[in-house]
Structure formats: C-alpha cells, structure tokens
C-alpha cells in the first residue's frame, strides 16, 4: 500500500506565524523550512487496479484475467458460480478492483 503524509493547514499557518514572531523568517527558504518542520500524519492509501482479460479482447468472453497492479492471473473457468465479491480484490497483492481505467 502507498503511504501519504498529510499536513494540517492550520498547523502550517501556526508554524509560520510563530517563526515570523521570533524573527526566523527572512527568505522563502525559511518558509520552506517551517513547512518541512510542521507535524505530519501518515495515512495508507489502498491499491487500486483492474482485471485485464488475457485470452480475449472481449471481457465478457474472457476466462482468464490479469491484475493490472501485480500481473497475478485468475480464471473464471469454473463448474460452479463464484461468489459475487470474489472479483473485488486481487488475491495476490490485495489491490481493490474498480470499474475501469
């Protein structure tokens, strides 16, 4: 999963304001240092991918598919009806599947 660092805009404003009050801001580089020193929160974004048909250009007729994220192959050539949610996630990388590109 991809990690993203988030910064609260109020924290950035407070950090720059406090640095300005102390006379620490003289250049744009000083503002950049203030932004870099602002506390961050790290969140994890879910992977997103789609199933790409391997054996046919028509997704309706295809029986084998490949994950666009990790290239894991899966087949729907079964003698039984698979569960509806079986195609929502890749079993190899855990990517959440979405409707299209």
mmCIF file of N, CA and C in Angstrom, residues 8 10 14 25-26 39 41 44-45 53 55 59-60 66 69-70 74 78 82-83 90-91 95 99:
data_model
loop_
_atom_site.group_PDB
_atom_site.id
_atom_site.type_symbol
_atom_site.label_atom_id
_atom_site.label_comp_id
_atom_site.label_asym_id
_atom_site.label_seq_id
_atom_site.Cartn_x
_atom_site.Cartn_y
_atom_site.Cartn_z
ATOM 1 N N UNK A 8 -1.790 19.415 8.351
ATOM 2 C CA UNK A 8 -2.945 20.234 8.693
ATOM 3 C C UNK A 8 -2.631 21.695 8.329
ATOM 4 N N UNK A 10 -3.841 24.453 9.292
ATOM 5 C CA UNK A 10 -3.771 25.326 10.474
ATOM 6 C C UNK A 10 -2.419 25.200 11.165
ATOM 7 N N UNK A 14 0.202 28.169 11.790
ATOM 8 C CA UNK A 14 0.723 28.458 13.134
ATOM 9 C C UNK A 14 2.247 28.390 13.177
ATOM 10 N N UNK A 25 12.036 34.214 9.950
ATOM 11 C CA UNK A 25 11.722 34.173 8.525
ATOM 12 C C UNK A 25 12.296 35.418 7.856
ATOM 13 N N UNK A 26 13.273 35.172 6.969
ATOM 14 C CA UNK A 26 13.884 36.250 6.213
ATOM 15 C C UNK A 26 13.794 35.987 4.701
ATOM 16 N N UNK A 39 4.352 19.216 11.867
ATOM 17 C CA UNK A 39 3.995 17.812 12.114
ATOM 18 C C UNK A 39 3.084 17.261 11.013
ATOM 19 N N UNK A 41 0.824 13.690 9.406
ATOM 20 C CA UNK A 41 0.113 12.445 9.688
ATOM 21 C C UNK A 41 0.277 11.546 8.473
ATOM 22 N N UNK A 44 -2.323 5.397 4.872
ATOM 23 C CA UNK A 44 -2.040 4.383 3.857
ATOM 24 C C UNK A 44 -3.209 4.343 2.886
ATOM 25 N N UNK A 45 -2.895 4.554 1.608
ATOM 26 C CA UNK A 45 -3.920 4.507 0.578
ATOM 27 C C UNK A 45 -4.054 3.089 0.040
ATOM 28 N N UNK A 53 -8.469 -8.696 -19.338
ATOM 29 C CA UNK A 53 -8.646 -10.000 -19.972
ATOM 30 C C UNK A 53 -7.362 -10.432 -20.680
ATOM 31 N N UNK A 55 -7.096 -13.842 -22.440
ATOM 32 C CA UNK A 55 -7.336 -14.743 -23.561
ATOM 33 C C UNK A 55 -8.357 -14.244 -24.580
ATOM 34 N N UNK A 59 -14.074 -8.678 -22.585
ATOM 35 C CA UNK A 59 -14.109 -9.122 -21.187
ATOM 36 C C UNK A 59 -15.236 -10.086 -20.870
ATOM 37 N N UNK A 60 -16.326 -10.045 -21.635
ATOM 38 C CA UNK A 60 -17.455 -10.949 -21.393
ATOM 39 C C UNK A 60 -17.098 -12.382 -21.786
ATOM 40 N N UNK A 66 -5.852 -10.769 -15.684
ATOM 41 C CA UNK A 66 -4.596 -10.429 -15.021
ATOM 42 C C UNK A 66 -4.786 -9.123 -14.267
ATOM 43 N N UNK A 69 -2.058 -4.375 -11.399
ATOM 44 C CA UNK A 69 -1.032 -3.921 -10.449
ATOM 45 C C UNK A 69 0.118 -4.911 -10.339
ATOM 46 N N UNK A 70 -0.190 -6.193 -10.149
ATOM 47 C CA UNK A 70 0.868 -7.175 -9.865
ATOM 48 C C UNK A 70 0.987 -8.282 -10.915
ATOM 49 N N UNK A 74 -5.917 -14.884 -12.810
ATOM 50 C CA UNK A 74 -7.039 -15.575 -12.188
ATOM 51 C C UNK A 74 -7.961 -16.055 -13.305
ATOM 52 N N UNK A 78 -14.909 -22.047 -14.105
ATOM 53 C CA UNK A 78 -15.279 -22.987 -13.058
ATOM 54 C C UNK A 78 -16.558 -23.725 -13.425
ATOM 55 N N UNK A 82 -19.051 -18.555 -8.861
ATOM 56 C CA UNK A 82 -18.232 -17.984 -7.788
ATOM 57 C C UNK A 82 -19.011 -16.924 -7.008
ATOM 58 N N UNK A 83 -18.582 -16.624 -5.787
ATOM 59 C CA UNK A 83 -19.254 -15.576 -5.007
ATOM 60 C C UNK A 83 -19.143 -14.226 -5.719
ATOM 61 N N UNK A 90 -7.640 -8.447 -5.508
ATOM 62 C CA UNK A 90 -6.669 -9.395 -6.054
ATOM 63 C C UNK A 90 -6.186 -10.288 -4.914
ATOM 64 N N UNK A 91 -6.177 -11.610 -5.100
ATOM 65 C CA UNK A 91 -5.732 -12.498 -4.022
ATOM 66 C C UNK A 91 -4.226 -12.441 -3.770
ATOM 67 N N UNK A 95 -4.967 -5.586 -4.084
ATOM 68 C CA UNK A 95 -5.494 -4.389 -4.750
ATOM 69 C C UNK A 95 -7.013 -4.452 -4.851
ATOM 70 N N UNK A 99 -14.006 -0.142 -11.557
ATOM 71 C CA UNK A 99 -14.690 -0.354 -12.820
ATOM 72 C C UNK A 99 -13.888 -0.225 -14.079
#
